[in-house]
Amino acid sequence: MPAAIVLVDHGSRRSRANDSLEQVAEWVREAAPGRIVLAAHMELAPPSVADAVDACAARGATEVVVVPYFLAPGRHSTEDIPRLAREAAERHPGLAVRVTAPLGPDAKLAGLVLERADP
Amino acid sequence: MPAAIVLVDHGSRRSRANDSLEQVAEWVREAAPGRIVLAAHMELAPPSVADAVDACAARGATEVVVVPYFLAPGRHSTEDIPRLAREAAERHPGLAVRVTAPLGPDAKLAGLVLERADP
């Protein structure tokens, strides 16, 4: 079983931003059929990182990779989300939880910028 | 001459986030040689959107496309940045300035999520 993915954004009081993350999670599921892929929010809206890690464990995951849905490194992706992931992992002995670099910056984003500019 | 691109993020007091946007702008320049591509910040750090639009005009651009470097729609990408772009455009009669959708959500981001998960 490949590592379950928990995609984490900041979280918003506006449902539109939260729905947007869920949409991306759905695209990841379509790209990786059968893989556990869950969306979670750092704050302001459920599900939390702990909720998502619990759900991965309940579905039988033995490894969870937390991907910060952010475009630049910062306190959220380098401190807050790793701390939340660590706290969530402590509740599940035997579950390996790691946190990756945020989505950006990445050279592949240049293509997306050009697509927006010249649709 | 293709439209000049102004890539706009929130802006941060931390230079690392601002440098990150400049890095993406540089990748866009590499992908589109000769095109005017500038980074700007909505707030907290220079250059401003107005600074960048002024610079595009000074370099002879007749059209500027402002791309919000955000991963989800929200007030910044749908209200604040369009307002800043409009105000900047008013100072340059004859310069066409438009604002695109933000980078995310986009199905292409699913590939980037999977790359982070399985490096």
mmCIF file of C-alpha atoms in Angstrom:
data_model
loop_
_atom_site.group_PDB
_atom_site.id
_atom_site.type_symbol
_atom_site.label_atom_id
_atom_site.label_comp_id
_atom_site.label_asym_id
_atom_site.label_seq_id
_atom_site.Cartn_x
_atom_site.Cartn_y
_atom_site.Cartn_z
ATOM 1 C CA MET A 1 0.000 0.000 0.000
ATOM 2 C CA PRO A 2 1.535 3.365 -0.976
ATOM 3 C CA ALA A 3 1.719 6.006 1.760
ATOM 4 C CA ALA A 4 -1.561 7.769 2.402
ATOM 5 C CA ILE A 5 -1.478 11.434 1.435
ATOM 6 C CA VAL A 6 -2.820 14.227 3.631
ATOM 7 C CA LEU A 7 -2.920 17.502 1.713
ATOM 8 C CA VAL A 8 -2.938 20.415 4.176
ATOM 9 C CA ASP A 9 -3.730 24.055 3.494
ATOM 10 C CA HIS A 10 -4.101 26.948 5.905
ATOM 11 C CA GLY A 11 -7.861 26.584 6.234
ATOM 12 C CA SER A 12 -10.381 29.359 5.765
ATOM 13 C CA ARG A 13 -13.714 30.530 7.126
ATOM 14 C CA ARG A 14 -14.790 30.728 3.485
ATOM 15 C CA SER A 15 -16.013 27.437 2.133
ATOM 16 C CA ARG A 16 -14.791 28.298 -1.348
ATOM 17 C CA ALA A 17 -11.131 28.032 -0.352
ATOM 18 C CA ASN A 18 -11.739 24.815 1.581
ATOM 19 C CA ASP A 19 -13.705 23.333 -1.327
ATOM 20 C CA SER A 20 -10.818 24.219 -3.584
ATOM 21 C CA LEU A 21 -8.450 22.009 -1.553
ATOM 22 C CA GLU A 22 -10.957 19.167 -1.635
ATOM 23 C CA GLN A 23 -11.084 19.532 -5.425
ATOM 24 C CA VAL A 24 -7.311 19.170 -5.656
ATOM 25 C CA ALA A 25 -7.444 16.126 -3.360
ATOM 26 C CA GLU A 26 -10.014 14.638 -5.726
ATOM 27 C CA TRP A 27 -7.716 15.244 -8.710
ATOM 28 C CA VAL A 28 -4.924 13.479 -6.805
ATOM 29 C CA ARG A 29 -7.282 10.525 -6.161
ATOM 30 C CA GLU A 30 -8.072 10.387 -9.874
ATOM 31 C CA ALA A 31 -4.345 10.424 -10.668
ATOM 32 C CA ALA A 32 -3.586 7.721 -8.077
ATOM 33 C CA PRO A 33 -6.619 5.410 -7.975
ATOM 34 C CA GLY A 34 -6.964 3.389 -4.806
ATOM 35 C CA ARG A 35 -4.582 5.529 -2.825
ATOM 36 C CA ILE A 36 -5.800 7.168 0.396
ATOM 37 C CA VAL A 37 -5.798 10.932 -0.254
ATOM 38 C CA LEU A 38 -7.379 13.262 2.276
ATOM 39 C CA ALA A 39 -7.634 17.033 2.564
ATOM 40 C CA ALA A 40 -7.122 18.754 5.919
ATOM 41 C CA HIS A 41 -6.805 22.279 7.223
ATOM 42 C CA MET A 42 -4.173 23.686 9.547
ATOM 43 C CA GLU A 43 -6.814 25.793 11.300
ATOM 44 C CA LEU A 44 -10.185 27.538 11.016
ATOM 45 C CA ALA A 45 -12.091 24.626 9.474
ATOM 46 C CA PRO A 46 -12.405 20.866 9.854
ATOM 47 C CA PRO A 47 -11.045 18.334 9.148
ATOM 48 C CA SER A 48 -7.856 18.971 11.134
ATOM 49 C CA VAL A 49 -4.529 17.295 10.450
ATOM 50 C CA ALA A 50 -5.251 15.003 13.431
ATOM 51 C CA ASP A 51 -8.681 14.122 11.976
ATOM 52 C CA ALA A 52 -7.101 13.188 8.655
ATOM 53 C CA VAL A 53 -4.255 11.170 10.191
ATOM 54 C CA ASP A 54 -6.804 9.326 12.363
ATOM 55 C CA ALA A 55 -8.832 8.557 9.248
ATOM 56 C CA CYS A 56 -5.761 7.244 7.414
ATOM 57 C CA ALA A 57 -4.968 4.954 10.357
ATOM 58 C CA ALA A 58 -8.593 3.781 10.522
ATOM 59 C CA ARG A 59 -8.372 2.871 6.838
ATOM 60 C CA GLY A 60 -5.279 0.762 7.441
ATOM 61 C CA ALA A 61 -2.489 3.075 6.384
ATOM 62 C CA THR A 62 0.919 2.329 7.889
ATOM 63 C CA GLU A 63 2.576 5.397 6.398
ATOM 64 C CA VAL A 64 1.219 8.908 5.959
ATOM 65 C CA VAL A 65 2.846 11.666 3.974
ATOM 66 C CA VAL A 66 1.651 15.167 4.779
ATOM 67 C CA VAL A 67 1.976 17.586 1.847
ATOM 68 C CA PRO A 68 1.667 21.305 2.679
ATOM 69 C CA TYR A 69 -0.547 22.961 0.058
ATOM 70 C CA PHE A 70 1.427 26.218 0.130
ATOM 71 C CA LEU A 71 3.329 28.098 -2.555
ATOM 72 C CA ALA A 72 6.260 29.245 -0.468
ATOM 73 C CA PRO A 73 8.126 27.998 2.574
ATOM 74 C CA GLY A 74 7.173 29.711 5.799
ATOM 75 C CA ARG A 75 6.336 29.111 9.404
ATOM 76 C CA HIS A 76 3.167 27.188 8.524
ATOM 77 C CA SER A 77 4.862 24.619 6.316
ATOM 78 C CA THR A 78 8.116 24.336 8.263
ATOM 79 C CA GLU A 79 6.911 24.577 11.871
ATOM 80 C CA ASP A 80 3.130 24.527 12.418
ATOM 81 C CA ILE A 81 2.192 21.658 10.111
ATOM 82 C CA PRO A 82 5.164 19.461 11.164
ATOM 83 C CA ARG A 83 4.135 20.013 14.793
ATOM 84 C CA LEU A 84 0.511 19.076 14.069
ATOM 85 C CA ALA A 85 1.694 16.011 12.158
ATOM 86 C CA ARG A 86 3.973 14.996 15.041
ATOM 87 C CA GLU A 87 1.163 15.364 17.561
ATOM 88 C CA ALA A 88 -1.185 13.348 15.356
ATOM 89 C CA ALA A 89 1.426 10.619 14.889
ATOM 90 C CA GLU A 90 1.910 10.249 18.643
ATOM 91 C CA ARG A 91 -1.627 8.920 18.875
ATOM 92 C CA HIS A 92 -0.832 6.073 16.478
ATOM 93 C CA PRO A 93 2.231 4.048 17.474
ATOM 94 C CA GLY A 94 3.548 2.223 14.447
ATOM 95 C CA LEU A 95 2.197 4.759 11.985
ATOM 96 C CA ALA A 96 4.987 6.560 10.144
ATOM 97 C CA VAL A 97 4.132 10.193 9.437
ATOM 98 C CA ARG A 98 6.388 12.533 7.492
ATOM 99 C CA VAL A 99 5.949 16.039 6.119
ATOM 100 C CA THR A 100 7.224 17.112 2.704
ATOM 101 C CA ALA A 101 8.318 20.450 1.289
ATOM 102 C CA PRO A 102 5.409 22.669 0.244
ATOM 103 C CA LEU A 103 4.160 22.581 -3.364
ATOM 104 C CA GLY A 104 6.009 25.750 -4.239
ATOM 105 C CA PRO A 105 8.335 27.018 -5.263
ATOM 106 C CA ASP A 106 8.775 24.508 -8.067
ATOM 107 C CA ALA A 107 9.982 24.983 -11.627
ATOM 108 C CA LYS A 108 6.845 23.226 -12.878
ATOM 109 C CA LEU A 109 4.773 26.164 -11.656
ATOM 110 C CA ALA A 110 6.296 28.251 -14.456
ATOM 111 C CA GLY A 111 4.213 26.283 -16.947
ATOM 112 C CA LEU A 112 1.074 26.995 -14.976
ATOM 113 C CA VAL A 113 1.885 30.719 -14.846
ATOM 114 C CA LEU A 114 2.254 30.774 -18.646
ATOM 115 C CA GLU A 115 -1.023 28.897 -19.052
ATOM 116 C CA ARG A 116 -2.814 31.522 -16.975
ATOM 117 C CA ALA A 117 -1.160 34.314 -18.994
ATOM 118 C CA ASP A 118 -1.972 32.789 -22.410
ATOM 119 C CA PRO A 119 -5.096 30.684 -21.971
ATOM 120 C CA MET B 1 5.434 41.523 -28.083
ATOM 121 C CA PRO B 2 3.549 39.065 -25.843
ATOM 122 C CA ALA B 3 1.818 40.518 -22.794
ATOM 123 C CA ALA B 4 4.149 41.275 -19.919
ATOM 124 C CA ILE B 5 3.527 39.076 -16.898
ATOM 125 C CA VAL B 6 3.324 40.377 -13.338
ATOM 126 C CA LEU B 7 3.271 37.502 -10.861
ATOM 127 C CA VAL B 8 1.746 38.689 -7.575
ATOM 128 C CA ASP B 9 1.810 36.971 -4.203
ATOM 129 C CA HIS B 10 0.631 38.183 -0.820
ATOM 130 C CA GLY B 11 4.006 39.545 0.221
ATOM 131 C CA SER B 12 5.777 38.747 3.445
ATOM 132 C CA ARG B 13 8.047 40.374 5.996
ATOM 133 C CA ARG B 14 10.216 37.290 5.587
ATOM 134 C CA SER B 15 12.599 37.563 2.684
ATOM 135 C CA ARG B 16 12.474 33.806 2.100
ATOM 136 C CA ALA B 17 8.866 33.895 0.866
ATOM 137 C CA ASN B 18 9.541 36.931 -1.299
ATOM 138 C CA ASP B 19 12.687 35.322 -2.723
ATOM 139 C CA SER B 20 10.613 32.264 -3.514
ATOM 140 C CA LEU B 21 8.317 34.299 -5.775
ATOM 141 C CA GLU B 22 11.320 35.854 -7.505
ATOM 142 C CA GLN B 23 12.635 32.336 -8.121
ATOM 143 C CA VAL B 24 9.381 31.332 -9.814
ATOM 144 C CA ALA B 25 9.448 34.530 -11.904
ATOM 145 C CA GLU B 26 12.967 33.572 -12.995
ATOM 146 C CA TRP B 27 11.741 30.098 -14.022
ATOM 147 C CA VAL B 28 8.993 31.756 -16.061
ATOM 148 C CA ARG B 29 11.611 33.972 -17.761
ATOM 149 C CA GLU B 30 13.646 30.866 -18.588
ATOM 150 C CA ALA B 31 10.530 29.233 -20.058
ATOM 151 C CA ALA B 32 9.594 32.341 -22.059
ATOM 152 C CA PRO B 33 12.866 34.017 -23.091
ATOM 153 C CA GLY B 34 12.589 37.692 -23.960
ATOM 154 C CA ARG B 35 9.240 38.125 -22.291
ATOM 155 C CA ILE B 36 8.851 40.725 -19.544
ATOM 156 C CA VAL B 37 8.168 38.789 -16.332
ATOM 157 C CA LEU B 38 8.158 40.617 -13.008
ATOM 158 C CA ALA B 39 7.369 39.597 -9.448
ATOM 159 C CA ALA B 40 5.341 41.878 -7.185
ATOM 160 C CA HIS B 41 3.748 41.722 -3.752
ATOM 161 C CA MET B 42 0.227 42.652 -2.779
ATOM 162 C CA GLU B 43 1.500 44.117 0.473
ATOM 163 C CA LEU B 44 4.231 44.067 3.149
ATOM 164 C CA ALA B 45 7.198 44.185 0.754
ATOM 165 C CA PRO B 46 8.260 45.972 -2.427
ATOM 166 C CA PRO B 47 7.895 45.896 -5.368
ATOM 167 C CA SER B 48 4.169 46.683 -5.360
ATOM 168 C CA VAL B 49 1.779 45.845 -8.188
ATOM 169 C CA ALA B 50 1.963 49.514 -9.215
ATOM 170 C CA ASP B 51 5.781 49.373 -9.227
ATOM 171 C CA ALA B 52 5.722 46.328 -11.486
ATOM 172 C CA VAL B 53 3.103 47.732 -13.870
ATOM 173 C CA ASP B 54 5.112 50.980 -14.090
ATOM 174 C CA ALA B 55 8.220 48.951 -14.911
ATOM 175 C CA CYS B 56 6.376 47.020 -17.626
ATOM 176 C CA ALA B 57 5.203 50.295 -19.193
ATOM 177 C CA ALA B 58 8.711 51.751 -18.980
ATOM 178 C CA ARG B 59 10.004 48.706 -20.839
ATOM 179 C CA GLY B 60 7.506 49.250 -23.642
ATOM 180 C CA ALA B 61 4.768 46.778 -22.779
ATOM 181 C CA THR B 62 1.350 47.556 -24.232
ATOM 182 C CA GLU B 63 -0.388 44.722 -22.415
ATOM 183 C CA VAL B 64 0.144 43.386 -18.895
ATOM 184 C CA VAL B 65 -1.327 40.211 -17.486
ATOM 185 C CA VAL B 66 -1.362 39.973 -13.716
ATOM 186 C CA VAL B 67 -1.228 36.384 -12.421
ATOM 187 C CA PRO B 68 -2.144 35.887 -8.733
ATOM 188 C CA TYR B 69 0.353 33.472 -7.172
ATOM 189 C CA PHE B 70 -2.244 31.890 -4.896
ATOM 190 C CA LEU B 71 -3.508 28.318 -4.569
ATOM 191 C CA ALA B 72 -7.167 29.094 -3.994
ATOM 192 C CA PRO B 73 -9.597 31.830 -4.940
ATOM 193 C CA GLY B 74 -10.266 34.357 -2.222
ATOM 194 C CA ARG B 75 -10.582 38.028 -1.502
ATOM 195 C CA HIS B 76 -6.950 38.689 -2.399
ATOM 196 C CA SER B 77 -7.108 37.204 -5.874
ATOM 197 C CA THR B 78 -10.661 38.268 -6.735
ATOM 198 C CA GLU B 79 -10.844 41.726 -5.133
ATOM 199 C CA ASP B 80 -7.607 43.155 -3.754
ATOM 200 C CA ILE B 81 -5.258 42.333 -6.625
ATOM 201 C CA PRO B 82 -7.784 43.342 -9.344
ATOM 202 C CA ARG B 83 -8.223 46.671 -7.532
ATOM 203 C CA LEU B 84 -4.474 47.237 -7.330
ATOM 204 C CA ALA B 85 -4.142 46.325 -11.017
ATOM 205 C CA ARG B 86 -6.936 48.733 -11.953
ATOM 206 C CA GLU B 87 -5.346 51.546 -9.985
ATOM 207 C CA ALA B 88 -1.978 50.862 -11.580
ATOM 208 C CA ALA B 89 -3.525 50.782 -15.070
ATOM 209 C CA GLU B 90 -5.171 54.170 -14.566
ATOM 210 C CA ARG B 91 -1.725 55.731 -14.494
ATOM 211 C CA HIS B 92 -0.940 54.389 -17.966
ATOM 212 C CA PRO B 93 -3.565 55.270 -20.586
ATOM 213 C CA GLY B 94 -3.275 52.872 -23.486
ATOM 214 C CA LEU B 95 -1.813 50.064 -21.370
ATOM 215 C CA ALA B 96 -4.155 47.075 -21.180
ATOM 216 C CA VAL B 97 -4.015 45.349 -17.805
ATOM 217 C CA ARG B 98 -5.941 42.198 -16.992
ATOM 218 C CA VAL B 99 -5.935 39.823 -14.035
ATOM 219 C CA THR B 100 -6.169 36.038 -14.407
ATOM 220 C CA ALA B 101 -7.489 33.312 -12.147
ATOM 221 C CA PRO B 102 -5.039 32.278 -9.435
ATOM 222 C CA LEU B 103 -2.645 29.359 -10.045
ATOM 223 C CA GLY B 104 -4.819 26.996 -8.051
ATOM 224 C CA PRO B 105 -6.886 25.051 -7.970
ATOM 225 C CA ASP B 106 -5.694 23.312 -11.137
ATOM 226 C CA ALA B 107 -5.683 19.647 -12.068
ATOM 227 C CA LYS B 108 -1.977 19.928 -12.907
ATOM 228 C CA LEU B 109 -1.237 20.466 -9.224
ATOM 229 C CA ALA B 110 -2.162 16.828 -8.601
ATOM 230 C CA GLY B 111 1.052 15.811 -10.348
ATOM 231 C CA LEU B 112 3.054 18.088 -8.096
ATOM 232 C CA VAL B 113 1.363 16.659 -4.985
ATOM 233 C CA LEU B 114 2.307 13.141 -6.068
ATOM 234 C CA GLU B 115 5.891 14.236 -6.751
ATOM 235 C CA ARG B 116 6.157 15.592 -3.223
ATOM 236 C CA ALA B 117 4.660 12.393 -1.802
ATOM 237 C CA ASP B 118 6.913 10.047 -3.816
ATOM 238 C CA PRO B 119 10.121 11.979 -4.520
#
